[in-house]
XYZ file of C-alpha atoms in Angstrom:
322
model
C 68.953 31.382 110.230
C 70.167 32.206 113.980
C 73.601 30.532 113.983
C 75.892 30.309 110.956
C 78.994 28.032 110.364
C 81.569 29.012 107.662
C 84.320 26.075 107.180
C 85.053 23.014 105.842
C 83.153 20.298 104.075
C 84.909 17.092 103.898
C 84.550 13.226 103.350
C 85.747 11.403 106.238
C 87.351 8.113 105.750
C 87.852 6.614 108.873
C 89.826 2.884 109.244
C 87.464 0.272 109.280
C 89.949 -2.098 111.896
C 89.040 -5.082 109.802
C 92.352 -4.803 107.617
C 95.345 -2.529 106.486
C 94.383 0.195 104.556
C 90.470 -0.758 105.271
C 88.139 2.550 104.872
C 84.671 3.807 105.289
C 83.281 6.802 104.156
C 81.074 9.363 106.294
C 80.480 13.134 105.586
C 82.573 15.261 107.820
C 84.475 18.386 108.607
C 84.568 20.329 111.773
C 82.514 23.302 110.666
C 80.105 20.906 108.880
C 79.781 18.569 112.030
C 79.035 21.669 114.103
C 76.417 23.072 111.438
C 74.879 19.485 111.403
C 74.736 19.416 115.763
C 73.213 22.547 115.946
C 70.575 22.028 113.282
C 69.564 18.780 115.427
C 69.591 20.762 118.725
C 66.806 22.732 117.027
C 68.113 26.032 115.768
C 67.554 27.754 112.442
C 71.271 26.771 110.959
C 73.141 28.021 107.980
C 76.617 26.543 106.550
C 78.844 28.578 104.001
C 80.774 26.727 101.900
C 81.693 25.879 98.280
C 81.091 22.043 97.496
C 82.358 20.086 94.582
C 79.872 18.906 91.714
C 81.692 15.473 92.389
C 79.671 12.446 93.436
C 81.204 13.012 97.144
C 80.175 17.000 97.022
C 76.426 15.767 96.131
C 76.736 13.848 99.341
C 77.976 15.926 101.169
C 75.162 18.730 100.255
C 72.254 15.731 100.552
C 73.386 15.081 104.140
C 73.399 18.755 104.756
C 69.773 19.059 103.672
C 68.660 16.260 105.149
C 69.507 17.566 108.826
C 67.947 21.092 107.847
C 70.728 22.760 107.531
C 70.487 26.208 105.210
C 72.442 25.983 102.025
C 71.454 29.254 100.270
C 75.246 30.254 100.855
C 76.808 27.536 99.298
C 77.813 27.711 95.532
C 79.165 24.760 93.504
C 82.385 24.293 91.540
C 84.115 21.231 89.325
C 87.513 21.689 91.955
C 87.229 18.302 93.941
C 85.925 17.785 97.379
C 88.659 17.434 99.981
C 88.981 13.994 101.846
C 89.916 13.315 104.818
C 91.736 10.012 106.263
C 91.587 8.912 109.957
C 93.454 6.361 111.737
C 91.851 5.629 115.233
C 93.896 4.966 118.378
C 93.709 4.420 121.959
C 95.459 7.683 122.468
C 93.993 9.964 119.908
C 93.003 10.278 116.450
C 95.778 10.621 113.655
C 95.037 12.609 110.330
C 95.287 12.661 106.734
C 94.326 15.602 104.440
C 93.897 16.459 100.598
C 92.439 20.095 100.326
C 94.698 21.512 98.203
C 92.768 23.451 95.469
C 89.449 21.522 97.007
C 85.677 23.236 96.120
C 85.703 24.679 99.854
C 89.301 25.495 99.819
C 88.837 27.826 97.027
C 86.024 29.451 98.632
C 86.364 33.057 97.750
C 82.375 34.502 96.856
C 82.670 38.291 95.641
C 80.709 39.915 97.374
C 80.503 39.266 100.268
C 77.138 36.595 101.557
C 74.883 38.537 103.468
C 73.777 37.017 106.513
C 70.013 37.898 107.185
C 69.623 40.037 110.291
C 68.194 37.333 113.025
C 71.613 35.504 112.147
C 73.397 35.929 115.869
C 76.404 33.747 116.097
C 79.157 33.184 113.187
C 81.585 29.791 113.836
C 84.598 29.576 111.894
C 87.923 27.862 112.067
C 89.835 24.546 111.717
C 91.427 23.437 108.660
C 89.252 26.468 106.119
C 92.103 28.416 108.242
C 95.144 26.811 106.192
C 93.409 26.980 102.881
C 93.919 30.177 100.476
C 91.805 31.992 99.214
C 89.149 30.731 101.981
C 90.699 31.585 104.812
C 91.000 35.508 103.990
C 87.267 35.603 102.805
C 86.327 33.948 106.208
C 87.848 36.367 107.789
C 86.162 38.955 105.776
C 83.266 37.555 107.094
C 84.028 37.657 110.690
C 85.396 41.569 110.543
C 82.468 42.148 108.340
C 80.103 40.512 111.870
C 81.725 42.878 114.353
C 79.639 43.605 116.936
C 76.615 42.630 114.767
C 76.916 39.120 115.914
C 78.716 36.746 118.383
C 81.766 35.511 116.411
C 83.446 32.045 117.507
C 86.467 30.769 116.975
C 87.459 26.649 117.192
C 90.995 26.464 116.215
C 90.484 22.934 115.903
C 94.416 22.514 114.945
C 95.668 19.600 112.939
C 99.544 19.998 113.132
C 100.012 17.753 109.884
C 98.665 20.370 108.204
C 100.703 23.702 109.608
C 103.781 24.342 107.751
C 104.873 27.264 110.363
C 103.961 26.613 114.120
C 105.321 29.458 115.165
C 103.270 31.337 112.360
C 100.464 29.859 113.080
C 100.475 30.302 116.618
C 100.459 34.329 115.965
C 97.832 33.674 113.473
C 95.276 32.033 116.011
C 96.289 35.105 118.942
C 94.981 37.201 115.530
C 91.799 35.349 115.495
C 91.080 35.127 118.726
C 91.528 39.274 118.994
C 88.903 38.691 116.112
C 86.339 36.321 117.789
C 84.233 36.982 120.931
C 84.259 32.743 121.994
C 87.145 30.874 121.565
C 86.582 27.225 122.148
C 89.859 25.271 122.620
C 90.475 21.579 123.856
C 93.206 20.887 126.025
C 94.988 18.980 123.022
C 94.750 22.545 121.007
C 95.771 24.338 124.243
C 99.053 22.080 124.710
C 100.143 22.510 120.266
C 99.340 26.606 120.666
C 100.990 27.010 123.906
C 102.992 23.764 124.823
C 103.691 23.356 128.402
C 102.050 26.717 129.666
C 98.742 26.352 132.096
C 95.408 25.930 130.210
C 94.466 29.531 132.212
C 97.827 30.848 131.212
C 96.841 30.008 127.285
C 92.708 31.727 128.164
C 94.931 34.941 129.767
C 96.336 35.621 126.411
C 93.490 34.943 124.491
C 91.619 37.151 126.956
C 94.086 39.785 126.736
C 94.265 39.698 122.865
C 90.396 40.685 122.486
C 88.284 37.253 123.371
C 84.920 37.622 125.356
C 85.530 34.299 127.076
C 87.562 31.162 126.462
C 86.307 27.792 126.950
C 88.534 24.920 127.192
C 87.561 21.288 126.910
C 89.066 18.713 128.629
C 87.716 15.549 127.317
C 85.875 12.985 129.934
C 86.967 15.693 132.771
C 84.531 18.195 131.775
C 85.104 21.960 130.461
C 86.504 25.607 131.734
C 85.209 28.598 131.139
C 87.736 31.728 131.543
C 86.500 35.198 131.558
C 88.067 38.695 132.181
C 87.980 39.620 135.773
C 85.829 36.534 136.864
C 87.074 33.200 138.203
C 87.255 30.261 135.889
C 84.060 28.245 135.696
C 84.002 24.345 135.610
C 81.501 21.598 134.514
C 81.890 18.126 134.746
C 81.285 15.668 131.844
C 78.123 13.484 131.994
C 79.486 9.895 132.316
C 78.511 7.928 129.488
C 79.850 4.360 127.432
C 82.325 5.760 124.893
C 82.127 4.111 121.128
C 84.255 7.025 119.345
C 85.338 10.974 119.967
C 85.047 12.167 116.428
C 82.850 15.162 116.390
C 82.420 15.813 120.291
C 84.582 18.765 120.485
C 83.090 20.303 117.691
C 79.087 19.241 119.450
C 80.109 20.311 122.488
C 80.740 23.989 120.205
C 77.131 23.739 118.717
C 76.084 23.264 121.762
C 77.121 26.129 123.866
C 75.887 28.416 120.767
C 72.503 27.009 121.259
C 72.844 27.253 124.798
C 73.735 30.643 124.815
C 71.092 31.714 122.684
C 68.385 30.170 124.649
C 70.038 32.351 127.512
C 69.205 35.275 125.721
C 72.637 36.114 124.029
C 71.982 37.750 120.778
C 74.997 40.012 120.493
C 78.674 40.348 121.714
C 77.643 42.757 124.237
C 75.281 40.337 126.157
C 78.021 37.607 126.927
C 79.582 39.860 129.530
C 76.029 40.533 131.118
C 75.625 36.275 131.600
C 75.966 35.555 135.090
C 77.733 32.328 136.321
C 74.679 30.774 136.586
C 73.765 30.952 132.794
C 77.248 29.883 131.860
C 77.169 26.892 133.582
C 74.085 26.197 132.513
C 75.060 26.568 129.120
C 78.329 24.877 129.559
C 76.566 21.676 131.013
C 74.347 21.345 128.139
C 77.192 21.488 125.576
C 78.668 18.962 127.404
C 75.864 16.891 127.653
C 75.802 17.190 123.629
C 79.180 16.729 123.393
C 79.089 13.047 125.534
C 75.727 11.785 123.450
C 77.720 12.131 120.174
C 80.366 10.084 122.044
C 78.122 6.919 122.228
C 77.904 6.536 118.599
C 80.549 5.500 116.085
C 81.634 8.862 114.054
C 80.412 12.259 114.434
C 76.536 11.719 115.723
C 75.622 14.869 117.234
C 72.076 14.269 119.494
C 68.870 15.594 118.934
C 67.744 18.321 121.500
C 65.269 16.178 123.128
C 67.866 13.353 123.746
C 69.963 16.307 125.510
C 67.118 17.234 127.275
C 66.135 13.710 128.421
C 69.741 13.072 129.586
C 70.000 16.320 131.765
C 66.764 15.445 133.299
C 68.294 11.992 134.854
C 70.902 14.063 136.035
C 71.765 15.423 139.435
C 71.119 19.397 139.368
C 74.962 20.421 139.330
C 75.587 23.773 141.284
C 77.927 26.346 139.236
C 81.341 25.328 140.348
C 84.418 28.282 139.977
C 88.082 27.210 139.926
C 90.448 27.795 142.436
């Protein structure tokens, strides 16, 4: 196991468009979709989770298997799986949860998992953030990876769920002083920091502890923000778009992949990557990231369909922000 996602593990019932109320289900979760990309991008993946002994938690761990993802860290439990509802739109995606006292909301393994030693990046975030008592044994996780490994954060916010805003805004500066990546997209940026500049909102993350801060902007590509340095840009590979679900969260997987192919084992080695290797990384996230956008649902690419795309492409020079 190389790169390990803690988070959560959902059914996804997405609208169907053929009539009111009109559903299909499909295995989901931010976390989960990011464990699932980076197992198909060819890296040694391992999810932590709890999963219900429900008919949707055995799908749920079947799917997980079937990609090759590592389940040795994830315990079962009669609590229900949490569902997810989603209502497509031209604009955006609109949300409906039911975690509360869910198998991976009640997440809470004493002691401690331990990760084995050639783990080198921990993911965490989303909606595991909101839930109690996961939330403070993920982040018992991430203090317990300090320096050990490269932690990263994907806020991933879903303001339906957030009781406090303002709270929670505090709570992600908290993580992020936590994390050595924090991946944001601009929609994140806007709810955490609304109407500041998207380098204004990576400046405070900066500041608070982060390594780097990478921002996603959708079909315009991706920013990289780093202490000292000039931001870094990379356009998005153009590509027919069938659905967004899941690209933020393979363009995530990605750049962990990416990274690690770079040579980036440990916090340390981030600051050492020049601009070169960034971009490089950054443009195969994003090349992830608009694959899984040609499919209907989250359908993170294999790694030679990234590689096979980048290949038709123009060589793109590294490109810093003015």
């Amino acid at each position: 196991m190389r790169i390990a996602f803690m988070g959560e593990a959902l059914i996804d019932f997405t609208s169907s468009g053929a009539a009111d109320l009109a559903f299909e289900g499909h295995v989901g979760g931010s976390l989960l979709n990011a464990a699932i990309a980076c197992a198909r991008l060819g890296q040694a993946t391992g999810f932590l989770t709890q999963l219900s002994t429900d008919l949707f938690g055995e799908r749920i761990l079947a799917y997980l298997q079937r990609n090759g993802v590592d389940t040795r860290f994830v315990p079962r439990s009669a609590a229900p799986s949490t569902l997810a509802f989603v209502e497509r739109t031209p604009q955006t995606n609109r949300y409906a949860f039911y975690a509360s006292g869910s198998a991976d909301a009640t997440w809470s393994p004493q002691p401690l998992p331990e990760l084995p030693l050639e783990c080198a990046f921990l993911h965490y975030g989303s909606i595991a953030m909101l839930q109690q008592p996961a939330a403070a044994r993920i982040l018992d996780m991430v203090r317990a990876s300090a320096g050990r490994r490269v932690v990263v954060l994907d806020p991933n916010v879903r303001p339906s769920l957030i009781d406090d805003m303002a709270r929670y805004r505090t709570q992600v500066a908290q993580w992020a002083g936590l994390s050595d990546v924090v991946k944001l997209s601009d929609e994140d940026a806007e709810l955490l920091a609304p109407g500041q500049p998207l380098g204004a909102v990576a400046a405070a993350y900066l500041a608070a502890g982060a390594r780097a801060v990478v921002v996603t902007q959708g079909a315009d590509g991706a920013t990289l923000w780093r202490a000292g340095q000039a931001p870094l840009a990379v356009a998005a590979p153009r590509v027919p778009v069938a659905d967004t679900i899941g690209a933020g969260d393979t363009f995530t997987a990605g750049l962990s992949v990416a990274l690690l192919a770079q040579g980036v084992e440990r916090p340390a080695q981030l600051g050492a990557l020049d601009d070169a290797g960034w971009h490089s990384a950054m443009r195969f996230a994003a090349t992830a990231a608009a694959l899984n956008c040609t499919h209907e649902g989250a359908d993170p690419p294999t790694l030679a369909a990234v590689q096979a795309l980048l290949a038709c492409m123009e060589p793109a020079p590294a490109a810093p922000v003015s």
